[in-house]
């Protein structure tokens, strides 16, 4: 399945409000864990910390065995987060979908990866989902449900790999509804990694193999890309995040396309912030957008990183505009630029981080994230 960059970007705008305390500097964060399994060729990573989502909902103990009324309340509270997921991912998240033996109430974290699907066409992508399951989840039970849904199992050591075959599809055609068949056609492969308690659900066996290669060789992971480690230092404690390397086709997009998705109150703030005179930034290495709660304040974090060879425009007037005119009314912000050094080769890079805090503790994550996204994604204009 091919996934458009627009879909991937929109997905990253939508987050989950949480109030859990950020991890300490010495503690490995969930997003750092997730990036360990993403190939370096990944075109975007969309991360959600479901533990923090349950904490915000005051449902820390929620799981798939909880009363349906509690699960439905959590599902409805978080529903806006999933409106742009493909049907296959929604099926995994929906607590009412029992066909996989697990659902979002059993997730610790999840990462949706857009992985290149065609070496000849670099713009083609397909989705793979890496999901960390709770320690209490019976992985054999999950594997049993996958088999019941028509997938064939092969073993690679302790790892179970489940793939769809023509024979299994023929069996399903006699027993399944058309909507179910479409779902199964999207999810062509699964993998269960018991040692790491991971469930991988992907649109192809090729994507599964790409992730398993990184699993065997962590030095090939997205986490080791230049700029990622330093950017994550600025984004500690986020419950939702989007990380995206530079994509040539991003130049096709315009701020107006994203603005169409925003609340009308945010549109004017963006129009004021992104006036016609704003400088266009190009040749960045990495974009990052995250969300967390700082005390009672919803906080969106937007970062953009450049390597040492970038032709970044160092326009003082633009920085003044960004820092003084961007957000008014009930929003306030801080704006900072810091230099950092990454990798053993001492590669120099520059990271710019924008932190937006809302005075309204009930502010929707979507609006904060989307505003921050527009603010920096003008780089693609």
XYZ file of N, CA and C in Angstrom, residues 2-266:
795
model
N 0.607 2.170 -0.876
C 1.357 3.408 -0.905
C 0.659 4.455 -0.059
N 1.465 5.240 0.667
C 0.940 6.237 1.578
C 1.473 7.591 1.172
N 0.604 8.542 0.933
C 1.041 9.849 0.468
C 1.716 10.605 1.596
N 2.705 11.461 1.268
C 3.330 12.285 2.294
C 2.322 13.151 3.026
N 1.271 13.605 2.342
C 0.267 14.441 3.000
C -0.418 13.685 4.117
N -0.740 12.394 3.859
C -1.392 11.586 4.898
C -0.465 11.403 6.082
N 0.817 11.148 5.794
C 1.777 10.937 6.864
C 1.928 12.192 7.704
N 1.970 13.357 7.038
C 2.132 14.601 7.765
C 0.913 14.913 8.613
N -0.272 14.740 8.038
C -1.489 15.023 8.782
C -1.577 14.150 10.007
N -1.166 12.897 9.876
C -1.221 11.974 10.997
C -0.391 12.479 12.156
N 0.738 13.073 11.824
C 1.622 13.531 12.872
C 1.135 14.767 13.591
N 0.142 15.449 13.045
C -0.353 16.662 13.678
C -1.254 16.374 14.860
N -1.771 15.162 14.925
C -2.835 14.872 15.869
C -2.257 14.123 17.047
N -2.397 14.646 18.272
C -1.749 14.039 19.422
C -2.680 13.734 20.560
N -2.098 13.335 21.667
C -2.849 12.940 22.847
C -2.344 13.758 24.027
N -3.242 14.417 24.771
C -2.854 15.204 25.924
C -2.525 14.294 27.096
N -1.413 14.563 27.784
C -1.027 13.764 28.931
C -0.492 14.675 30.008
N -0.421 14.152 31.247
C 0.117 14.947 32.337
C 1.156 14.169 33.112
N 1.701 13.095 32.574
C 2.731 12.331 33.247
C 4.017 13.134 33.287
N 4.809 12.907 34.344
C 6.077 13.605 34.467
C 7.056 13.099 33.427
N 7.885 13.992 32.862
C 8.865 13.540 31.877
C 9.913 12.665 32.528
N 10.551 11.774 31.768
C 11.575 10.906 32.328
C 12.812 11.693 32.713
N 13.638 11.093 33.571
C 14.887 11.729 33.949
C 15.869 11.670 32.787
N 16.943 12.446 32.902
C 17.927 12.489 31.822
C 18.593 11.139 31.604
N 18.690 10.317 32.665
C 19.365 9.032 32.543
C 18.441 7.932 32.036
N 17.161 8.144 32.092
C 16.185 7.108 31.752
C 15.892 7.108 30.252
N 15.945 5.930 29.646
C 15.608 5.817 28.230
C 14.114 6.036 28.058
N 13.746 6.911 27.157
C 12.339 7.217 26.944
C 11.713 6.207 25.995
N 10.394 6.174 25.989
C 9.690 5.271 25.085
C 9.945 5.626 23.629
N 10.035 6.912 23.328
C 10.278 7.282 21.932
C 11.676 6.850 21.499
N 12.640 6.893 22.407
C 13.973 6.394 22.074
C 13.932 4.895 21.808
N 13.162 4.165 22.613
C 12.995 2.738 22.367
C 12.396 2.497 20.986
N 11.357 3.258 20.659
C 10.661 3.049 19.387
C 11.586 3.282 18.196
N 12.412 4.312 18.268
C 13.282 4.638 17.136
C 14.376 3.601 16.930
N 14.618 2.771 17.930
C 15.608 1.708 17.792
C 15.192 0.691 16.742
N 13.885 0.578 16.480
C 13.375 -0.431 15.546
C 13.075 0.141 14.163
N 13.246 1.444 13.983
C 12.929 2.071 12.694
C 14.161 2.081 11.800
N 14.056 1.612 10.549
C 15.196 1.685 9.627
C 15.591 3.137 9.347
N 16.849 3.350 9.018
C 17.298 4.707 8.711
C 16.601 5.274 7.487
N 16.116 4.416 6.615
C 15.426 4.886 5.409
C 13.994 5.331 5.675
N 13.520 5.192 6.902
C 12.147 5.563 7.243
C 11.882 7.018 6.889
N 10.744 7.273 6.245
C 10.410 8.615 5.772
C 9.663 9.433 6.810
N 9.070 8.787 7.775
C 8.502 9.499 8.915
C 8.227 8.501 10.023
N 8.265 9.002 11.249
C 7.936 8.206 12.430
C 6.868 8.958 13.200
N 5.755 8.302 13.456
C 4.684 8.891 14.254
C 4.562 8.063 15.521
N 4.784 8.693 16.654
C 4.916 7.991 17.932
C 3.804 8.396 18.889
N 3.287 7.427 19.633
C 2.315 7.695 20.689
C 2.680 6.884 21.921
N 2.695 7.529 23.072
C 2.909 6.855 24.351
C 1.541 6.600 24.984
N 1.060 5.364 24.870
C -0.285 5.038 25.342
C -0.358 4.980 26.863
N 0.750 4.710 27.543
C 0.747 4.772 29.002
C 0.378 6.169 29.466
N 0.940 7.177 28.816
C 0.662 8.554 29.194
C -0.771 8.939 28.839
N -1.278 8.402 27.738
C -2.667 8.683 27.365
C -3.625 8.145 28.419
N -3.364 6.931 28.893
C -4.226 6.361 29.936
C -4.086 7.136 31.241
N -2.874 7.613 31.514
C -2.654 8.390 32.728
C -3.459 9.684 32.695
N -3.433 10.357 31.548
C -4.208 11.591 31.404
C -5.694 11.326 31.585
N -6.158 10.180 31.108
C -7.575 9.831 31.223
C -7.927 9.269 32.596
N -6.910 9.211 33.501
C -7.092 8.634 34.839
C -7.560 7.183 34.747
N -6.968 6.462 33.805
C -7.295 5.052 33.579
C -6.005 4.236 33.443
N -5.090 4.418 34.380
C -3.792 3.755 34.272
C -3.909 2.239 34.194
N -4.902 1.667 34.848
C -5.029 0.207 34.892
C -5.899 -0.352 33.770
N -6.331 0.495 32.848
C -7.204 0.038 31.769
C -6.505 -1.012 30.917
N -7.209 -2.096 30.601
C -6.684 -3.113 29.689
C -7.842 -3.755 28.948
N -7.529 -4.753 28.128
C -8.566 -5.346 27.278
C -9.609 -6.113 28.072
N -9.325 -6.415 29.352
C -10.298 -7.108 30.198
C -11.157 -6.146 31.008
N -10.914 -4.849 30.888
C -11.694 -3.859 31.628
C -13.129 -3.832 31.119
N -14.062 -3.326 31.936
C -15.455 -3.227 31.488
C -15.569 -2.431 30.191
N -16.488 -2.844 29.340
C -16.660 -2.173 28.054
C -16.964 -0.688 28.215
N -17.684 -0.326 29.283
C -18.024 1.083 29.486
C -16.765 1.923 29.688
N -15.786 1.390 30.439
C -14.535 2.117 30.662
C -13.730 2.211 29.371
N -13.665 1.102 28.646
C -12.910 1.108 27.391
C -13.540 2.057 26.387
N -14.857 2.089 26.355
C -15.541 2.980 25.418
C -15.279 4.446 25.768
N -15.250 4.758 27.060
C -14.984 6.137 27.475
C -13.576 6.560 27.042
N -12.609 5.700 27.247
C -11.246 6.011 26.822
C -11.176 6.141 25.307
N -11.823 5.216 24.622
C -11.807 5.221 23.157
C -12.404 6.514 22.616
N -13.516 6.949 23.196
C -14.164 8.168 22.725
C -13.311 9.400 23.024
N -12.646 9.415 24.187
C -11.797 10.556 24.535
C -10.646 10.716 23.553
N -10.124 9.597 23.072
C -8.960 9.641 22.204
C -9.324 9.542 20.726
N -10.581 9.529 20.399
C -11.013 9.200 19.037
C -10.405 10.124 17.990
N -10.230 11.409 18.317
C -9.696 12.340 17.318
C -8.285 11.960 16.896
N -7.575 11.234 17.746
C -6.210 10.841 17.423
C -6.155 9.889 16.248
N -7.221 9.142 16.028
C -7.151 8.038 15.079
C -7.912 8.300 13.793
N -8.469 9.463 13.631
C -9.330 9.685 12.478
C -8.588 9.593 11.158
N -7.275 9.788 11.158
C -6.530 9.743 9.905
C -5.738 8.457 9.722
N -5.901 7.505 10.644
C -5.228 6.227 10.463
C -5.892 5.443 9.345
N -5.111 4.581 8.695
C -5.687 3.688 7.698
C -6.578 2.673 8.398
N -7.512 2.044 7.682
C -8.418 1.076 8.316
C -7.692 -0.028 9.063
N -6.565 -0.476 8.550
C -5.858 -1.566 9.214
C -5.366 -1.158 10.593
N -4.898 0.081 10.735
C -4.387 0.516 12.020
C -5.538 0.807 12.968
N -6.608 1.363 12.458
C -7.782 1.585 13.293
C -8.284 0.269 13.874
N -8.191 -0.799 13.092
C -8.642 -2.103 13.572
C -7.795 -2.589 14.736
N -6.521 -2.273 14.724
C -5.666 -2.659 15.838
C -5.958 -1.825 17.076
N -6.293 -0.567 16.874
C -6.501 0.343 17.987
C -7.867 0.144 18.638
N -8.873 -0.147 17.849
C -10.254 -0.203 18.316
C -10.429 -1.329 19.335
N -10.838 -0.975 20.555
C -11.019 -1.992 21.593
C -12.112 -2.981 21.225
N -13.001 -2.589 20.292
C -14.106 -3.480 19.918
C -13.672 -4.536 18.913
N -12.480 -4.367 18.329
C -12.003 -5.320 17.326
C -11.242 -6.431 18.036
N -11.882 -7.548 18.259
C -11.291 -8.641 19.011
C -10.505 -9.604 18.129
N -10.448 -9.344 16.827
C -9.878 -10.344 15.919
C -8.381 -10.549 16.112
N -7.685 -9.596 16.743
C -6.236 -9.749 16.890
C -5.834 -10.193 18.286
N -6.765 -10.308 19.202
C -6.423 -10.734 20.553
C -5.802 -9.645 21.401
N -5.716 -8.429 20.872
C -5.186 -7.302 21.626
C -5.707 -6.020 20.995
N -5.577 -4.896 21.703
C -5.996 -3.598 21.183
C -5.271 -2.514 21.959
N -5.653 -1.279 21.722
C -4.898 -0.154 22.243
C -4.818 -0.134 23.766
N -5.762 -0.745 24.464
C -5.702 -0.759 25.924
C -4.529 -1.581 26.434
N -3.951 -2.415 25.569
C -2.807 -3.248 25.945
C -1.477 -2.699 25.439
N -1.486 -1.515 24.804
C -0.260 -0.961 24.240
C 0.486 -0.134 25.291
N 1.809 -0.231 25.301
C 2.655 0.686 26.067
C 2.987 1.895 25.201
N 3.456 1.633 23.999
C 3.679 2.687 23.010
C 3.507 2.097 21.623
N 3.366 2.961 20.642
C 3.299 2.507 19.254
C 4.020 3.513 18.367
N 4.590 3.006 17.288
C 5.267 3.853 16.304
C 4.806 3.443 14.922
N 4.258 4.390 14.182
C 3.840 4.157 12.804
C 4.961 4.640 11.885
N 5.516 3.723 11.117
C 6.664 4.014 10.263
C 6.237 4.049 8.806
N 6.644 5.074 8.079
C 6.465 5.119 6.627
C 7.783 4.674 6.005
N 7.774 3.482 5.412
C 8.991 2.850 4.912
C 8.953 2.813 3.393
N 10.052 3.140 2.712
C 10.067 3.051 1.247
C 9.686 1.653 0.779
N 8.812 1.591 -0.213
C 8.326 0.294 -0.697
C 8.877 -0.079 -2.061
N 9.487 0.885 -2.758
C 9.980 0.624 -4.107
C 11.321 1.327 -4.282
N 12.420 0.577 -4.426
C 13.733 1.222 -4.554
C 13.860 2.090 -5.793
N 13.031 1.842 -6.805
C 13.080 2.645 -8.026
C 12.332 3.961 -7.844
N 11.235 3.923 -7.081
C 10.424 5.114 -6.832
C 10.579 5.514 -5.368
N 11.458 6.453 -5.053
C 11.720 6.805 -3.660
C 10.544 7.463 -2.956
N 9.534 7.904 -3.706
C 8.383 8.546 -3.068
C 7.325 7.545 -2.622
N 7.448 6.292 -3.032
C 6.447 5.295 -2.660
C 6.726 4.787 -1.251
N 5.695 4.690 -0.455
C 5.859 4.234 0.919
C 4.752 3.276 1.294
N 5.014 2.496 2.325
C 3.992 1.672 2.939
C 4.168 1.749 4.447
N 3.129 1.400 5.157
C 3.103 1.612 6.596
C 3.420 0.320 7.336
N 4.232 0.457 8.366
C 4.463 -0.626 9.321
C 4.292 -0.052 10.718
N 3.725 -0.837 11.598
C 3.455 -0.381 12.953
C 4.193 -1.256 13.945
N 5.011 -0.631 14.771
C 5.735 -1.331 15.824
C 5.047 -0.994 17.139
N 4.596 -2.017 17.843
C 3.782 -1.821 19.039
C 4.426 -2.555 20.209
N 4.703 -1.829 21.283
C 5.192 -2.447 22.516
C 3.986 -2.805 23.364
N 3.815 -4.112 23.624
C 2.688 -4.591 24.406
C 3.042 -4.642 25.890
N 2.041 -4.508 26.728
C 2.246 -4.608 28.168
C 2.814 -5.981 28.538
N 3.520 -6.014 29.659
C 4.078 -7.278 30.126
C 2.990 -8.296 30.449
N 1.793 -7.817 30.749
C 0.702 -8.719 31.126
C 0.035 -9.398 29.931
N 0.342 -8.974 28.715
C -0.311 -9.527 27.525
C 0.266 -10.906 27.207
N -0.606 -11.858 26.938
C -0.213 -13.213 26.550
C 0.093 -13.214 25.051
N 1.367 -13.262 24.691
C 1.743 -13.190 23.280
C 1.303 -14.429 22.511
N 1.261 -15.574 23.176
C 0.767 -16.782 22.504
C -0.701 -16.612 22.118
N -1.445 -15.939 22.970
C -2.858 -15.676 22.697
C -2.997 -14.774 21.469
N -2.155 -13.737 21.390
C -2.179 -12.844 20.232
C -1.813 -13.614 18.969
N -0.771 -14.431 19.048
C -0.371 -15.225 17.893
C -1.451 -16.181 17.440
N -2.181 -16.757 18.400
C -3.280 -17.663 18.064
C -4.354 -16.936 17.264
N -4.674 -15.701 17.645
C -5.688 -14.940 16.920
C -5.223 -14.607 15.509
N -3.943 -14.304 15.355
C -3.434 -14.004 14.016
C -3.578 -15.228 13.117
N -3.260 -16.400 13.645
C -3.419 -17.632 12.867
C -4.875 -17.858 12.489
N -5.777 -17.592 13.428
C -7.201 -17.779 13.151
C -7.683 -16.872 12.028
N -6.989 -15.774 11.821
C -7.386 -14.832 10.779
C -6.751 -15.135 9.428
N -6.143 -16.303 9.297
C -5.717 -16.746 7.977
C -4.281 -16.457 7.602
N -3.400 -16.337 8.588
C -1.991 -16.092 8.313
C -1.179 -17.354 8.592
N -0.156 -17.574 7.795
C 0.727 -18.721 7.973
C 1.927 -18.317 8.822
N 2.349 -19.215 9.700
C 3.415 -18.928 10.657
C 4.719 -19.593 10.243
N 5.798 -18.821 10.354
C 7.140 -19.397 10.264
C 7.955 -18.839 11.418
N 8.940 -19.610 11.852
C 9.756 -19.220 12.988
C 11.147 -18.800 12.545
N 11.643 -17.737 13.182
C 13.025 -17.308 13.020
C 13.594 -17.183 14.430
N 14.066 -18.308 14.963
C 14.444 -18.343 16.364
C 13.198 -18.191 17.219
N 13.221 -17.234 18.139
C 12.055 -16.996 18.998
C 11.012 -16.106 18.338
N 11.347 -15.530 17.185
C 10.450 -14.592 16.507
C 9.451 -15.349 15.641
N 8.183 -15.010 15.784
C 7.146 -15.568 14.927
C 6.780 -14.588 13.827
N 6.819 -15.045 12.569
C 6.480 -14.201 11.420
C 5.237 -14.779 10.761
N 4.219 -13.956 10.604
C 2.925 -14.385 10.082
C 2.688 -13.676 8.751
N 2.451 -14.435 7.703
C 2.240 -13.835 6.387
C 0.949 -14.341 5.765
N 0.349 -13.485 4.954
C -0.858 -13.848 4.220
C -0.458 -14.589 2.954
N -1.145 -15.672 2.652
C -0.881 -16.442 1.436
C -2.151 -16.534 0.614
N -2.002 -16.902 -0.649
C -3.175 -17.051 -1.510
C -4.127 -18.101 -0.962
N -3.572 -19.183 -0.428
C -4.427 -20.242 0.107
C -5.224 -19.747 1.302
N -4.563 -19.009 2.197
C -5.280 -18.507 3.367
C -6.337 -17.499 2.961
N -6.060 -16.706 1.925
C -7.047 -15.738 1.468
C -8.267 -16.438 0.866
N -8.048 -17.522 0.150
C -9.169 -18.268 -0.425
C -10.066 -18.813 0.673
N -9.477 -19.268 1.756
C -10.277 -19.761 2.875
C -11.096 -18.637 3.490
N -10.497 -17.447 3.598
C -11.204 -16.326 4.203
C -12.363 -15.849 3.342
N -12.227 -15.949 2.023
C -13.281 -15.474 1.135
C -14.597 -16.199 1.385
N -14.512 -17.421 1.859
C -15.729 -18.193 2.087
C -16.396 -17.841 3.407
N -15.653 -17.171 4.295
C -16.192 -16.938 5.638
C -16.234 -15.474 6.053
N -15.591 -14.593 5.302
C -15.424 -13.214 5.749
C -16.295 -12.243 4.968
N -16.577 -11.125 5.621
C -17.290 -10.038 4.978
C -16.321 -9.257 4.082
N -16.845 -8.551 3.059
C -15.959 -7.778 2.173
C -15.066 -6.795 2.921
N -15.610 -6.137 3.955
C -14.799 -5.171 4.702
C -13.632 -5.856 5.398
N -13.867 -7.062 5.913
C -12.791 -7.797 6.559
C -11.721 -8.188 5.554
N -12.142 -8.588 4.367
C -11.176 -8.974 3.340
C -10.288 -7.794 2.956
N -10.883 -6.608 2.855
C -10.082 -5.423 2.541
C -9.064 -5.162 3.646
N -9.500 -5.347 4.890
C -8.603 -5.156 6.019
C -7.434 -6.125 5.948
N -7.720 -7.389 5.692
C -6.663 -8.387 5.636
C -5.715 -8.123 4.472
N -6.239 -7.592 3.386
C -5.375 -7.280 2.252
C -4.401 -6.158 2.596
N -4.803 -5.257 3.495
C -3.895 -4.196 3.910
C -2.818 -4.722 4.848
N -3.203 -5.585 5.777
C -2.233 -6.145 6.716
C -1.742 -7.472 6.168
N -0.632 -7.418 5.450
C -0.116 -8.613 4.795
C 0.803 -9.428 5.690
N 1.296 -8.834 6.778
C 2.268 -9.557 7.592
C 2.276 -9.036 9.027
N 2.576 -9.956 9.942
C 2.762 -9.637 11.355
C 4.067 -10.269 11.820
N 4.581 -9.766 12.919
C 5.694 -10.429 13.600
C 5.508 -10.240 15.098
N 5.830 -11.272 15.861
C 5.819 -11.209 17.316
C 7.240 -11.454 17.808
N 7.764 -10.501 18.584
C 9.108 -10.597 19.136
C 8.985 -10.713 20.648
N 8.963 -11.924 21.191
C 8.653 -12.111 22.611
C 9.670 -11.487 23.558
N 10.946 -11.475 23.187
C 11.955 -10.942 24.102
C 11.766 -9.446 24.329
N 11.317 -8.740 23.312
C 11.071 -7.303 23.431
C 9.595 -6.977 23.582
N 8.760 -8.007 23.578
C 7.309 -7.869 23.710
C 6.753 -6.917 22.647
N 7.159 -7.167 21.411
C 6.749 -6.322 20.298
C 5.792 -7.060 19.380
N 4.801 -6.330 18.895
C 3.941 -6.761 17.802
C 4.195 -5.815 16.634
N 4.534 -6.371 15.485
C 4.716 -5.573 14.274
C 3.606 -5.937 13.303
N 2.882 -4.953 12.826
C 1.819 -5.156 11.838
C 2.159 -4.311 10.624
N 2.245 -4.943 9.449
C 2.764 -4.228 8.285
C 1.961 -4.541 7.042
N 2.122 -3.676 6.058
C 1.443 -3.849 4.779
C 2.174 -4.809 3.858
N 3.372 -5.261 4.256
C 4.083 -6.234 3.432
C 5.102 -6.980 4.269
N 5.472 -8.154 3.796
C 6.547 -8.910 4.436
C 7.868 -8.162 4.285
N 8.027 -7.427 3.209
C 9.250 -6.657 2.994
C 9.488 -5.676 4.136
N 8.433 -5.008 4.599
C 8.576 -4.064 5.704
C 8.950 -4.782 6.995
N 8.349 -5.951 7.217
C 8.710 -6.750 8.389
C 10.203 -7.067 8.361
N 10.685 -7.511 7.209
C 12.100 -7.869 7.082
C 13.006 -6.664 7.319
N 12.584 -5.480 6.866
C 13.387 -4.271 7.076
C 13.536 -3.966 8.562
N 12.449 -4.124 9.301
C 12.484 -3.856 10.739
C 13.297 -4.919 11.466
N 13.154 -6.180 11.058
C 13.920 -7.252 11.699
C 15.417 -7.097 11.443
N 15.785 -6.559 10.287
C 17.203 -6.310 10.021
C 17.756 -5.280 10.999
N 16.973 -4.241 11.268
C 17.398 -3.238 12.240
C 17.432 -3.835 13.643
N 16.490 -4.726 13.924
C 16.459 -5.408 15.219
C 17.764 -6.170 15.453
N 18.290 -6.785 14.402
C 19.543 -7.534 14.506
C 20.764 -6.614 14.467
N 20.615 -5.442 13.851
C 21.745 -4.514 13.687
C 21.301 -3.108 14.102
N 21.258 -2.810 15.402
C 20.749 -1.512 15.879
C 21.496 -0.312 15.320
N 22.733 -0.522 14.874
C 23.480 0.610 14.324
C 22.847 1.134 13.040
N 21.925 0.363 12.446
C 21.242 0.779 11.219
C 19.920 1.497 11.498
N 19.645 1.798 12.751
C 18.332 2.333 13.108
C 18.239 3.836 12.888
N 17.011 4.306 12.793
C 16.700 5.731 12.654
C 17.272 6.518 13.830
N 17.328 5.879 14.984
C 17.816 6.553 16.188
C 19.253 7.037 16.015
N 20.013 6.388 15.140
C 21.410 6.751 14.937
C 21.618 7.742 13.800
N 20.541 8.238 13.206
C 20.695 9.266 12.180
C 21.231 10.556 12.813
N 21.980 11.303 12.034
C 22.547 12.554 12.527
C 21.426 13.509 12.934
N 21.520 14.040 14.123
C 20.554 15.019 14.612
C 19.446 14.441 15.460
N 19.152 13.145 15.342
C 18.016 12.570 16.062
C 18.242 12.611 17.563
N 19.402 12.160 18.015
C 19.659 12.099 19.449
C 19.563 13.471 20.095
N 20.162 14.463 19.469
C 20.126 15.812 20.034
C 18.723 16.398 19.989
N 17.979 16.106 18.919
C 16.612 16.605 18.848
C 15.758 16.004 19.955
N 15.960 14.723 20.242
C 15.181 14.080 21.293
C 15.496 14.677 22.659
N 16.702 15.195 22.845
C 17.017 15.870 24.099
C 16.110 17.072 24.318
N 15.699 17.716 23.238
C 14.798 18.864 23.329
C 13.344 18.419 23.498
N 13.080 17.145 23.242
C 11.694 16.671 23.211
C 11.418 15.618 24.281
N 12.201 15.617 25.352
C 11.998 14.611 26.391
C 10.622 14.783 27.018
N 9.982 13.659 27.291
C 8.688 13.686 27.945
C 7.506 13.838 27.020
N 7.723 13.846 25.698
C 6.580 13.988 24.793
C 5.743 12.718 24.806
N 4.452 12.890 24.666
C 3.558 11.738 24.560
C 3.215 11.434 23.115
N 3.342 12.422 22.260
C 3.061 12.253 20.838
C 4.144 12.985 20.053
N 4.600 12.397 18.977
C 5.665 13.048 18.216
C 5.648 12.600 16.769
N 6.130 13.488 15.908
C 6.395 13.196 14.505
C 7.840 13.576 14.221
N 8.600 12.652 13.657
C 9.954 12.936 13.186
C 10.004 12.650 11.701
N 10.564 13.597 10.950
C 10.586 13.425 9.499
C 11.861 13.996 8.910
N 12.651 13.169 8.225
C 13.819 13.683 7.510
C 13.369 14.538 6.331
N 14.320 15.243 5.743
C 14.002 16.065 4.579
C 13.503 15.189 3.434
N 12.409 15.602 2.819
C 11.853 14.908 1.663
C 11.790 15.893 0.504
N 12.332 15.507 -0.624
C 12.332 16.415 -1.769
C 10.925 16.853 -2.152
N 9.961 15.916 -2.053
C 8.623 16.260 -2.508
C 7.895 17.185 -1.545
N 8.505 17.482 -0.386
C 7.828 18.387 0.539
C 7.645 19.765 -0.074
N 8.436 20.083 -1.080
C 8.311 21.388 -1.707
C 6.961 21.553 -2.402
N 6.248 20.441 -2.603
C 4.942 20.520 -3.244
C 3.891 21.127 -2.315
N 4.137 21.096 -1.014
C 3.092 21.444 -0.063
C 3.125 22.923 0.298
N 1.988 23.424 0.653
C 1.852 24.813 1.040
C 1.119 24.877 2.374
N 1.390 25.961 3.089
C 0.791 26.113 4.404
C -0.728 26.015 4.340
N -1.317 26.543 3.286
C -2.769 26.550 3.186
C -3.389 25.172 3.228
N -2.668 24.168 2.721
C -3.221 22.817 2.723
C -3.411 22.311 4.149
N -2.452 22.624 5.007
C -2.569 22.189 6.390
C -3.554 23.079 7.144
N -3.560 24.360 6.810
C -4.458 25.278 7.508
C -5.911 24.869 7.367
N -6.240 24.225 6.255
C -7.624 23.800 6.044
C -8.082 22.832 7.123
N -7.132 22.203 7.823
C -7.481 21.238 8.857
C -7.624 21.882 10.239
N -7.345 23.178 10.343
C -7.240 23.807 11.651
C -8.543 24.442 12.114
N -8.612 24.626 13.408
C -9.698 25.378 14.017
C -9.631 26.818 13.521
N -10.780 27.441 13.307
C -10.797 28.784 12.711
C -10.060 29.798 13.583
N -10.052 29.604 14.912
C -9.350 30.544 15.783
C -7.841 30.487 15.588
N -7.348 29.323 15.158
C -5.915 29.191 14.926
C -5.510 29.722 13.561
